[in-house]
mmCIF file of C-alpha atoms in Angstrom:
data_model
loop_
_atom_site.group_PDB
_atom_site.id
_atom_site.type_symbol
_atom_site.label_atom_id
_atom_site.label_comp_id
_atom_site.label_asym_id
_atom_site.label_seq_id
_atom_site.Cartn_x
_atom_site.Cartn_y
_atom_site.Cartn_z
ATOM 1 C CA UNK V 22 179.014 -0.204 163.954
ATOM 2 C CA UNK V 23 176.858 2.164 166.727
ATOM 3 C CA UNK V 24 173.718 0.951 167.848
ATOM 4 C CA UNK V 25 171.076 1.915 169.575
ATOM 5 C CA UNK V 26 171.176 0.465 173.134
ATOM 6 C CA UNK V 27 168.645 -1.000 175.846
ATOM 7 C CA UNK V 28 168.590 -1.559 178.845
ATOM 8 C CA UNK V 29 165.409 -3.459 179.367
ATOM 9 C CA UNK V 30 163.839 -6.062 177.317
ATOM 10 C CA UNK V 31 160.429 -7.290 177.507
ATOM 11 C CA UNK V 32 158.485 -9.844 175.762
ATOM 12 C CA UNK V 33 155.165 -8.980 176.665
ATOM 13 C CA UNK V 34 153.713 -5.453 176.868
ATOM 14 C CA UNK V 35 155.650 -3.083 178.068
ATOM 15 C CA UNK V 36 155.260 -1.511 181.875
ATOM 16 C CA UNK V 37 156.837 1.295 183.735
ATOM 17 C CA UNK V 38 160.467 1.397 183.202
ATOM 18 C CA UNK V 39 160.540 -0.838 180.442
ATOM 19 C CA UNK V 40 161.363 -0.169 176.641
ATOM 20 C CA UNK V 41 158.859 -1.402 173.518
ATOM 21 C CA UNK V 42 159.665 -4.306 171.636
ATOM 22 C CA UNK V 43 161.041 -3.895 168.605
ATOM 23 C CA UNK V 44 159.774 -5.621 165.321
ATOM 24 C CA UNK V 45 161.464 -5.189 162.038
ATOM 25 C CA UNK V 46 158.871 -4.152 158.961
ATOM 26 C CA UNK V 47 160.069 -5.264 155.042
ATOM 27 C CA UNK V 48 158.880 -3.980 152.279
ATOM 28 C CA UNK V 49 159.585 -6.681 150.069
ATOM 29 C CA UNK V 50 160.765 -4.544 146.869
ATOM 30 C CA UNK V 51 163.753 -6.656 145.973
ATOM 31 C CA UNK V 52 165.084 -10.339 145.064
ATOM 32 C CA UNK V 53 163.250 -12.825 147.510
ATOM 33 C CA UNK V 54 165.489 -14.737 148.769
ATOM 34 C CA UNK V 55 167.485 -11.346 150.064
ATOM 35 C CA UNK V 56 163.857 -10.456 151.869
ATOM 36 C CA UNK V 57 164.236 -13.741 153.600
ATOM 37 C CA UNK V 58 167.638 -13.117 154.601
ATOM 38 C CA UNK V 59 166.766 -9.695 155.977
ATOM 39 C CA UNK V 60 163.923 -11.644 158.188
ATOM 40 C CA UNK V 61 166.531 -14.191 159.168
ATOM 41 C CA UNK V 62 168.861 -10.992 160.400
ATOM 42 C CA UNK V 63 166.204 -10.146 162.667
ATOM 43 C CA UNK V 64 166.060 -13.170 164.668
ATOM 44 C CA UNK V 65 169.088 -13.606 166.551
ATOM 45 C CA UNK V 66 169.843 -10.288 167.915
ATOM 46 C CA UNK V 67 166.255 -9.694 169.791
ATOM 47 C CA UNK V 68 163.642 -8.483 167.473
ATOM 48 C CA UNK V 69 160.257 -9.525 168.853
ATOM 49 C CA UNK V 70 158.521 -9.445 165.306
ATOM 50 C CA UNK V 71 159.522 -9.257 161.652
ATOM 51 C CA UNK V 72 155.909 -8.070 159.661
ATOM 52 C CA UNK V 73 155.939 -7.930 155.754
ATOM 53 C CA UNK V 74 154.338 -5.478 153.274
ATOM 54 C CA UNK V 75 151.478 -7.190 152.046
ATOM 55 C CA UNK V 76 150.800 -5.879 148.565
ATOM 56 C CA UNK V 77 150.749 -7.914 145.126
ATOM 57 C CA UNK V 78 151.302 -5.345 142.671
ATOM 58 C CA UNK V 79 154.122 -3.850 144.703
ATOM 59 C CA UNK V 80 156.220 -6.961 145.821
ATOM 60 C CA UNK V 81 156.544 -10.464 146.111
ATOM 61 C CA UNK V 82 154.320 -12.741 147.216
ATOM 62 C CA UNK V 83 153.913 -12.427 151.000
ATOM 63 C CA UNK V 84 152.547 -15.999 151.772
ATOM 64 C CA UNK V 85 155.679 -17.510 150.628
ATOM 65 C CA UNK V 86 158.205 -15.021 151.740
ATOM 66 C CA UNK V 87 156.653 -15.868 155.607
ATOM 67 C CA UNK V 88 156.604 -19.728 155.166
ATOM 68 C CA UNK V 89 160.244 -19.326 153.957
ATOM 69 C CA UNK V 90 160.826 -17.087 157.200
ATOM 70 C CA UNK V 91 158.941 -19.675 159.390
ATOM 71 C CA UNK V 92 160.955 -22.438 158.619
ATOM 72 C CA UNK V 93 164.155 -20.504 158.565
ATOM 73 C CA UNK V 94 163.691 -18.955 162.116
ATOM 74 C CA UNK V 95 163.299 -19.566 165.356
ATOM 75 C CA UNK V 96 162.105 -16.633 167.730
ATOM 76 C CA UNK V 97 160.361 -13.634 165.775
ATOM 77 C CA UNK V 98 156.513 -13.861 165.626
ATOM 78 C CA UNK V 99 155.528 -13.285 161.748
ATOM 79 C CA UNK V 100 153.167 -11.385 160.243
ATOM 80 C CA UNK V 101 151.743 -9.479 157.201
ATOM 81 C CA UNK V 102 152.036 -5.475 157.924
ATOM 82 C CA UNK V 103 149.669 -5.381 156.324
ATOM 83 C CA UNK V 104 147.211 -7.438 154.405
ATOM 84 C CA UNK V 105 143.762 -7.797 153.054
ATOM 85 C CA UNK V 106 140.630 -10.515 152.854
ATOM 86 C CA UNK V 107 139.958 -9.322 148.965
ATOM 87 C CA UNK V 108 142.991 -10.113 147.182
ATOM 88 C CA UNK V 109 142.689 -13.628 148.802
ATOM 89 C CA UNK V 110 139.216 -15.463 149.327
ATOM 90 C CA UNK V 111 138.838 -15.668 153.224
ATOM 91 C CA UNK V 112 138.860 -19.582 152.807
ATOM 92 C CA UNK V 113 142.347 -19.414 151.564
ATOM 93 C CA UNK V 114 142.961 -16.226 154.079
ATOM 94 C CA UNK V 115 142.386 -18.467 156.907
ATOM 95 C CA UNK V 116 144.375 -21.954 155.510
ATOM 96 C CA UNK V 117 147.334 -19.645 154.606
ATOM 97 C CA UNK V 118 147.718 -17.950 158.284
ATOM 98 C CA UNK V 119 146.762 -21.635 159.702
ATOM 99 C CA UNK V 120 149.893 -22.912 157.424
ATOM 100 C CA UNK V 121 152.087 -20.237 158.846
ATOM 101 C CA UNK V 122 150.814 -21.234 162.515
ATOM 102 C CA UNK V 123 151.844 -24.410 161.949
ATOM 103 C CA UNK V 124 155.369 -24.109 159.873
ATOM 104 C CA UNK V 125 156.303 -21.644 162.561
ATOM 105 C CA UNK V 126 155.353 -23.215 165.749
ATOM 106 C CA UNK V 127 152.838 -20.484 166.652
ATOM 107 C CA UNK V 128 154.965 -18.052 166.105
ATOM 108 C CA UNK V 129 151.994 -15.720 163.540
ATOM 109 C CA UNK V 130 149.945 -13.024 163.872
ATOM 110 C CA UNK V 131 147.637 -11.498 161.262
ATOM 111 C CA UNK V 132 148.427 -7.293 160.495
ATOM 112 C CA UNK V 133 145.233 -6.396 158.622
ATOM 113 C CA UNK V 134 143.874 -3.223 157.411
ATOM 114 C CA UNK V 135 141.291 -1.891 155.036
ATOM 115 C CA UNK V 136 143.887 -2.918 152.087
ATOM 116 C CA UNK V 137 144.687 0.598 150.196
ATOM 117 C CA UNK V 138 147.334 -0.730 147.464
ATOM 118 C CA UNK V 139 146.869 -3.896 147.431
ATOM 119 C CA UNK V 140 142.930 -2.988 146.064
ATOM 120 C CA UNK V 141 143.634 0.162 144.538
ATOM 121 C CA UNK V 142 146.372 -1.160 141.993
ATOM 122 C CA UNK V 143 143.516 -3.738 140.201
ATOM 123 C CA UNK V 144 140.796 -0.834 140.554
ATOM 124 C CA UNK V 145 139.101 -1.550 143.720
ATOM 125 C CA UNK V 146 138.419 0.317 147.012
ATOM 126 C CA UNK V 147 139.327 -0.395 150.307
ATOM 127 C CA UNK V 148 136.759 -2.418 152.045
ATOM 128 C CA UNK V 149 134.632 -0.240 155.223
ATOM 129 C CA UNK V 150 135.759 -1.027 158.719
ATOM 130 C CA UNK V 151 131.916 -2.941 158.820
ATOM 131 C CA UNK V 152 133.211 -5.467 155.899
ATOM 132 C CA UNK V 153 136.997 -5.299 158.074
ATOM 133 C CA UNK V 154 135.085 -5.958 160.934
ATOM 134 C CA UNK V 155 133.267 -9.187 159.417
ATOM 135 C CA UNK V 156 136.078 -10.591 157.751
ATOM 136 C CA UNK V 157 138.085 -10.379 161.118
ATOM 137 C CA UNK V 158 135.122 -12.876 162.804
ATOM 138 C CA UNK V 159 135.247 -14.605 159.797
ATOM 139 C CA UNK V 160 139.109 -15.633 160.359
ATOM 140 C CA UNK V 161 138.596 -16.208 163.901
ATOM 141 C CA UNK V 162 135.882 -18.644 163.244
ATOM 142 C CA UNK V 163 137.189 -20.748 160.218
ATOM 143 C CA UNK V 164 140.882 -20.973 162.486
ATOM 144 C CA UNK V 165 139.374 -21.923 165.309
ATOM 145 C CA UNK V 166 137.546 -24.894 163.172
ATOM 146 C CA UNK V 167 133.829 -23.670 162.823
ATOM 147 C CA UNK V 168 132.119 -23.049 159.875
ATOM 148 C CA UNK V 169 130.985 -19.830 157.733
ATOM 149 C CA UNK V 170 128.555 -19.050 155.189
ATOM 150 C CA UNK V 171 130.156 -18.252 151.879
ATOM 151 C CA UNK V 172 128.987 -14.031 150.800
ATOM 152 C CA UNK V 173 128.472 -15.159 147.378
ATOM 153 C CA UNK V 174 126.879 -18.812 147.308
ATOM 154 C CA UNK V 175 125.414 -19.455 150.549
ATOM 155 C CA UNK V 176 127.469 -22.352 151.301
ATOM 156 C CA UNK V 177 128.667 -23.143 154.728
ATOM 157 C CA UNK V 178 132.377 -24.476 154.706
ATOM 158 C CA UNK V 179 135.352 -24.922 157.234
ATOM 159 C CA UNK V 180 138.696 -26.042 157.148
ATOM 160 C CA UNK V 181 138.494 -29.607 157.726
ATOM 161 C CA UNK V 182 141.875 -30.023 159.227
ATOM 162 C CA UNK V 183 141.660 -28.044 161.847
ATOM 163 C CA UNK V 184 137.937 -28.933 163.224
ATOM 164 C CA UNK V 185 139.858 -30.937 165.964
ATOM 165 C CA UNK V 186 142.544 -29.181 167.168
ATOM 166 C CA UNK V 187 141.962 -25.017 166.620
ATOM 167 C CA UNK V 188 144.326 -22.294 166.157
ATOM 168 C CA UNK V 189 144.256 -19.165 168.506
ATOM 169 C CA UNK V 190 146.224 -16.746 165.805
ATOM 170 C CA UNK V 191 146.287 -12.921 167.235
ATOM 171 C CA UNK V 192 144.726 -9.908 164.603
ATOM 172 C CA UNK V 193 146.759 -5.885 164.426
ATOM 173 C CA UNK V 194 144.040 -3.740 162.837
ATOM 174 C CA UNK V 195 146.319 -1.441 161.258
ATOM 175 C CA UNK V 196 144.638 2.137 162.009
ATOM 176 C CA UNK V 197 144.978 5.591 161.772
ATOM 177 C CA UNK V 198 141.260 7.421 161.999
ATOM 178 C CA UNK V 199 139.481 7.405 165.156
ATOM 179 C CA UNK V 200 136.692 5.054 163.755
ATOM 180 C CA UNK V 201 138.743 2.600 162.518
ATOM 181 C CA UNK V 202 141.300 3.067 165.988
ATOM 182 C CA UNK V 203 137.883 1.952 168.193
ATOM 183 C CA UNK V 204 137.587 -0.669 165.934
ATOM 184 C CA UNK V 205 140.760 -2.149 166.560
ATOM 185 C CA UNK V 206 140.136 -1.108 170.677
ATOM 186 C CA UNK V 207 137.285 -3.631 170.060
ATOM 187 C CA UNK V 208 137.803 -6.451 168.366
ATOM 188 C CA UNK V 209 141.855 -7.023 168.191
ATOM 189 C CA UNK V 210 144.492 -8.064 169.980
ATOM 190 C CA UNK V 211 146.714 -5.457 169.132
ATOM 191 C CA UNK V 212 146.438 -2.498 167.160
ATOM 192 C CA UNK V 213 149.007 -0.683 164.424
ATOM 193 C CA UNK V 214 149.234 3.034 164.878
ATOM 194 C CA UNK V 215 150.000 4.621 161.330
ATOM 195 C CA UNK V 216 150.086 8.312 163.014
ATOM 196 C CA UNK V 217 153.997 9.045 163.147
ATOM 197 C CA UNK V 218 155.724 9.074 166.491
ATOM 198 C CA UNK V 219 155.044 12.273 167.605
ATOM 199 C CA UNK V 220 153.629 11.685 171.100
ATOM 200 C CA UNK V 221 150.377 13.898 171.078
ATOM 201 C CA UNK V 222 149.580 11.627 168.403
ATOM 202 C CA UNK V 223 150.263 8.568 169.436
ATOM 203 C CA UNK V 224 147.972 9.774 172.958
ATOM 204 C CA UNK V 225 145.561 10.992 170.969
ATOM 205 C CA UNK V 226 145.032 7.641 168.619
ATOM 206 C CA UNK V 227 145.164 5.575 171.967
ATOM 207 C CA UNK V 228 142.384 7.463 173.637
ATOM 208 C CA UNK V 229 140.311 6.504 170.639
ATOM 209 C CA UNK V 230 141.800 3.052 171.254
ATOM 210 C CA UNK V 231 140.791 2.982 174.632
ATOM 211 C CA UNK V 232 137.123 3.826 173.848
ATOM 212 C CA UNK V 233 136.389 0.760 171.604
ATOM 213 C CA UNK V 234 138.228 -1.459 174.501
ATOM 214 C CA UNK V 235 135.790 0.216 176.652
ATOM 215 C CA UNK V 236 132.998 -0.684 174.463
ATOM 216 C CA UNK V 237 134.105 -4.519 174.557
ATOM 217 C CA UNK V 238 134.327 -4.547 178.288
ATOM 218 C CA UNK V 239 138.619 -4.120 177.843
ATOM 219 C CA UNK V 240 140.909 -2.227 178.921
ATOM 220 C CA UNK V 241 143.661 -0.404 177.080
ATOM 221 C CA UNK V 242 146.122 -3.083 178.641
ATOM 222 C CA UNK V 243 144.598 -5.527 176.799
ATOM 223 C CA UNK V 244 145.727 -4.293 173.478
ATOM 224 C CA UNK V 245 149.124 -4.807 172.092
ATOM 225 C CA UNK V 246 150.466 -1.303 170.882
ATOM 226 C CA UNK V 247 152.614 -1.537 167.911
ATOM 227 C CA UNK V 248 154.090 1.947 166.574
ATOM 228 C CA UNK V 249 154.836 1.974 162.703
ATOM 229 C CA UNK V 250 158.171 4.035 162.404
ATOM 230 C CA UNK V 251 160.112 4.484 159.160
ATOM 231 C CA UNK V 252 163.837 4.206 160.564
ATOM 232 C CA UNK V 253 167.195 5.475 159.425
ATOM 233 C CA UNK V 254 170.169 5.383 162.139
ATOM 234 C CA UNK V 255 173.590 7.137 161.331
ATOM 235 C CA UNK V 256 176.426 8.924 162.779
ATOM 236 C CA UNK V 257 175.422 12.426 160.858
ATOM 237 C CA UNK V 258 172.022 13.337 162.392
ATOM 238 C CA UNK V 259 171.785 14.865 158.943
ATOM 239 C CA UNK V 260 172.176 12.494 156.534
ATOM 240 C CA UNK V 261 169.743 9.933 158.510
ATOM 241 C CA UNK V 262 167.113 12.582 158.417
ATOM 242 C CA UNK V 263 167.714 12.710 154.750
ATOM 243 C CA UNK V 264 167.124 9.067 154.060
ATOM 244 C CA UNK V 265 163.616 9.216 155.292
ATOM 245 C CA UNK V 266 162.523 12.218 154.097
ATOM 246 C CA UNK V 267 160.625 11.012 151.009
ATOM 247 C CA UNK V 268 158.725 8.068 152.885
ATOM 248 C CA UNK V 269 157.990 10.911 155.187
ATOM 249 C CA UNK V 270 156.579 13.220 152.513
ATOM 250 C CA UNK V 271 154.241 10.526 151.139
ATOM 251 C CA UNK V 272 152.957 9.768 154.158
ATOM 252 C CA UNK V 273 151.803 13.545 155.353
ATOM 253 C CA UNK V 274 150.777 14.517 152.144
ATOM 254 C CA UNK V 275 147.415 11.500 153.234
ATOM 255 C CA UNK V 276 145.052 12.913 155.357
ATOM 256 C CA UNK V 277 145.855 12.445 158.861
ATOM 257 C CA UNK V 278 142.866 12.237 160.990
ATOM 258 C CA UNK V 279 144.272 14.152 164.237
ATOM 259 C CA UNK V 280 145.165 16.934 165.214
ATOM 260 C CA UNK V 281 148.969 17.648 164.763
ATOM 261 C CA UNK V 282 151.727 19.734 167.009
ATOM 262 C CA UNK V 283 151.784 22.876 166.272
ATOM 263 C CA UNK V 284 155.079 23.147 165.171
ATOM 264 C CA UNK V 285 154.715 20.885 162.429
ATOM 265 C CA UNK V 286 151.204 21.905 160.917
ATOM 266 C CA UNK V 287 153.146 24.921 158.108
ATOM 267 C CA UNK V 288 155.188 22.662 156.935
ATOM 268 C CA UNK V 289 152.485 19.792 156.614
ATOM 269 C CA UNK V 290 149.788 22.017 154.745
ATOM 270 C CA UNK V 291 152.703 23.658 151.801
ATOM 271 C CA UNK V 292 153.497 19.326 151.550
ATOM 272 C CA UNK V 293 149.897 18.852 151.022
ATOM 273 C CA UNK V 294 149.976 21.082 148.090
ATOM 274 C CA UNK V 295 151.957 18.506 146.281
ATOM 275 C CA UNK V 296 149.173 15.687 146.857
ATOM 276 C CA UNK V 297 147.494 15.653 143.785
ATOM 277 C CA UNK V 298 150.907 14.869 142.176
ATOM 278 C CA UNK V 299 150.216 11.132 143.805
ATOM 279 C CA UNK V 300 146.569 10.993 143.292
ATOM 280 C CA UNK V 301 145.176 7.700 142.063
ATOM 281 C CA UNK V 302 149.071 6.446 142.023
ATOM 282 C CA UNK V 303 148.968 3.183 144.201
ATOM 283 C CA UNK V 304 152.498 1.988 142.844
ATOM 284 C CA UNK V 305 156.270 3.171 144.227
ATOM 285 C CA UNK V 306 154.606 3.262 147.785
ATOM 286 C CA UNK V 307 156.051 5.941 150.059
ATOM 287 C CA UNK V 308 158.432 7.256 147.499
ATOM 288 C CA UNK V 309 158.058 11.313 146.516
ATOM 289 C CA UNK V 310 159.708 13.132 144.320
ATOM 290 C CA UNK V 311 163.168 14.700 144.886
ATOM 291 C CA UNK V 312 162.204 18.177 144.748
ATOM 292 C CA UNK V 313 159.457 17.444 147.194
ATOM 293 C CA UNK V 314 161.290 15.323 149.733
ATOM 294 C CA UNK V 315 164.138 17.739 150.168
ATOM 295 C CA UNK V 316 161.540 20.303 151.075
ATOM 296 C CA UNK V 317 160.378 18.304 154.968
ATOM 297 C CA UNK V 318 162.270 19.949 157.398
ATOM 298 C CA UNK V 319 163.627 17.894 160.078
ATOM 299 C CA UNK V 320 160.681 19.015 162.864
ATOM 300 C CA UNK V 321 158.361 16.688 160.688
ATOM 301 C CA UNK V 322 160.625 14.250 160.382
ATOM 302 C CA UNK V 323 161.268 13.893 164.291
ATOM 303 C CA UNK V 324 157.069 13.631 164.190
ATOM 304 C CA UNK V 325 156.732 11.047 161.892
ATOM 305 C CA UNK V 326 159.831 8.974 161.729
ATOM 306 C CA UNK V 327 162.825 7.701 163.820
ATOM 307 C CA UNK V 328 166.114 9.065 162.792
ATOM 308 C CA UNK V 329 169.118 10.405 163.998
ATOM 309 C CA UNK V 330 172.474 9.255 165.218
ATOM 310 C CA UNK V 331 172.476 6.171 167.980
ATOM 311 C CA UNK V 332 171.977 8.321 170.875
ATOM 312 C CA UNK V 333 169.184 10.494 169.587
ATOM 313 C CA UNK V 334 166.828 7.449 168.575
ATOM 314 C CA UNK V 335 167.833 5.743 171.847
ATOM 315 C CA UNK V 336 166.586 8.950 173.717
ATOM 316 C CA UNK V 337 163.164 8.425 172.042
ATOM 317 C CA UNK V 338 162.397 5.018 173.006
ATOM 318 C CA UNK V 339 161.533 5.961 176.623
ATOM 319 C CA UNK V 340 159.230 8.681 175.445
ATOM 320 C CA UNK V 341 157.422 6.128 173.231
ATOM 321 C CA UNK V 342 157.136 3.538 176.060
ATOM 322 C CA UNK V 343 155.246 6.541 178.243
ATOM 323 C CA UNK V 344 153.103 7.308 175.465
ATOM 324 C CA UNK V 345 151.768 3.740 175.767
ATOM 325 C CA UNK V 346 153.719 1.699 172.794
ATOM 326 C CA UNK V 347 154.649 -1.873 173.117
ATOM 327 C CA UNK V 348 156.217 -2.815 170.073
ATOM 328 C CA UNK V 349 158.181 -0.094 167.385
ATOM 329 C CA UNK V 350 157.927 -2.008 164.083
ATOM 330 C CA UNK V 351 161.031 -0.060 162.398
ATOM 331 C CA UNK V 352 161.120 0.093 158.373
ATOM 332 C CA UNK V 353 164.427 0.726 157.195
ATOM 333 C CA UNK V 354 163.912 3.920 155.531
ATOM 334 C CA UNK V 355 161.891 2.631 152.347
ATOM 335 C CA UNK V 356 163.688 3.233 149.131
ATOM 336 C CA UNK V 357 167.386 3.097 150.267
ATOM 337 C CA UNK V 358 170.169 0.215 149.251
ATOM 338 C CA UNK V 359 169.342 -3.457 150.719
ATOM 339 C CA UNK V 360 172.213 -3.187 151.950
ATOM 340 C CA UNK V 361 171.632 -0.268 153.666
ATOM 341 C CA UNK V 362 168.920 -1.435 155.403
ATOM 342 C CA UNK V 363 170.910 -4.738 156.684
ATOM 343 C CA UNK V 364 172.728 -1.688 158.814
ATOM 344 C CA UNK V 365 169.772 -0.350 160.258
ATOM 345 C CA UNK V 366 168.700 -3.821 161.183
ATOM 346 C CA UNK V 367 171.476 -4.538 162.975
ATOM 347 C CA UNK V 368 171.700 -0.834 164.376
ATOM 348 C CA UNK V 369 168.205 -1.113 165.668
ATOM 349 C CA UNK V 370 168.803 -4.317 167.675
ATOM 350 C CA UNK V 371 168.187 -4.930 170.841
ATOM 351 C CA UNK V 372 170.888 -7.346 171.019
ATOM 352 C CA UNK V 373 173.138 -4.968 168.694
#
């Protein structure tokens, strides 16, 4: 099988002449124990970080799916990309991630965002970035073994267990607005861009990054960069285009908070006449219709996606490192065969 090659490896953030990470991202639409599997496939050949689709109307349960991962691997980092504090009371939030700390070694880290599908399939809203923000210093606190005042009740609680021996478990603010970008500049340790890989975008998002650093007395190099990328890898630069077409669609038909290359903005605003289609429809995430799908030409996907044959996506992973991205968390073009996405996996590999 081809595969996308590297020359440099780095398990920190990147620097000049290096290559991002690369983290594996599973949507975890199918049988669980094959979701596991797919995890397990990512931890030989060099993936840095395997991050699951946090959304219970949508797929299985994430909590279990990671402690099966934990205690099935031995060098990715795992995380939720991403989850919540509604669906799960931040008590519970905070024991589950410590549980993963522990099962795994260390090896955790939280992906968090204002929860769009995961609230809008039982009727809620996402939360604002002020209640992200809170929740976030909420975690921190009850893993590090202090105590919080319940929202509701006015009780202060803790968890018990770890009051003598806390847990220092990193936070991605998953992000694609400027506001909620300085947010993540400000209080994370890393930050997931959901902007496409185009890289005026990806500059553009950082700068915004950069400012909330600023504003917490950081620097951009203290934020972990990971790039959210649907992936598809084959030997016909055609037919890998076509497999990510329709995750591709959903995602331009959202508003996207930047401004976009000029070469892609007539195609993006006749796609965004098809949004209302998906209005209010927080179920079959990233899928589109066929008759939409077919009609993103190939210059948006090259802005929002990585596909191609072997040598074409291994030509984009130095422009991504000079845009400033540490880590490309790859999903196997959503909607495709498991088995399909095994291939990509192992295409995708550092190690490959």
């Amino acid at each position: 099988m081809a595969t996308v090659s590297e020359e440099n490896r780095t398990s920190a953030n990147t620097t000049p002449g290096t290559l991002p990470r690369r983290g594996l991202v599973i949507y975890p639409n199918t049988n669980a124990s094959e979701v596991v599997e797919l995890a397990q496939a990512a931890d030989t050949p060099g993936y840095s970080n395997v991050w699951f689709g946090d959304s219970q109307n949508n797929w299985r349960e994430v909590t279990s799916l990671m402690g099966a991962t934990a205690v099935g691997t031995k060098n990715v980092v795992i995380g939720t990309g991403v989850t919540n504090t509604v669906t799960r009371h931040p008590a519970v939030f905070a024991s589950m991630w410590a549980t993963v700390a522990e099962l795994s070694g260390g090896r955790a880290a939280v992906g968090i965002g204002t929860g769009f599908t995961a609230l809008g399939t039982i009727g809620r809203k996402p939360v604002s970035l002020k209640t992200l923000e809170a929740s976030v210093k909420a975690f921190g606190d009850l893993t590090q073994g202090r105590s919080v005042v319940e929202d509701t009740t006015g009780t202060e609680y803790r968890l018990a267990y770890l009051t003598d021996r806390p847990l220092r478990i990193p936070v991605y603010v998953a992000a694609s607005g400027p506001a909620a970008l300085r947010l993540a500049g400000r209080i994370a340790d890393g930050v997931i861009l959901l902007v496409g890989t185009a890289s005026e975008c990806i500059t553009e998002a950082l700068g915004y990054v950069r400012e909330g650093a600023e504003q917490a007395g950081r620097t951009l190099a203290d934020i972990d960069v990971v790039l959210w990328a649907q992936l598809a890898i084959a030997e016909d630069p055609a037919q890998a285009r076509d497999r990510v077409r329709g995750p591709v669609a959903r995602m331009v038909m959202r508003w996207l908070p930047m401004e976009l290359p000029a070469r892609v903005v007539p195609a993006i605003e006749h796609l965004r006449t098809f949004a209302s289609e998906y209005e209010g429809s927080y179920y079959g995430h990233l899928v589109a219709k066929p008759e939409h799908s077919k009609q993103v030409p190939d210059e948006v996907v090259d802005s929002f996606a990585l596909a191609g044959t072997p040598d074409e996506v291994t030509r984009r992973l130095p422009e991504l490192a000079a845009a400033g991205v540490n880590q490309i968390a790859a999903t196997p073009a959503y909607g495709t065969s498991w088995a399909r996405q095994f291939d990509a996996v192992r295409a995708f590999a550092p190690n490959g």
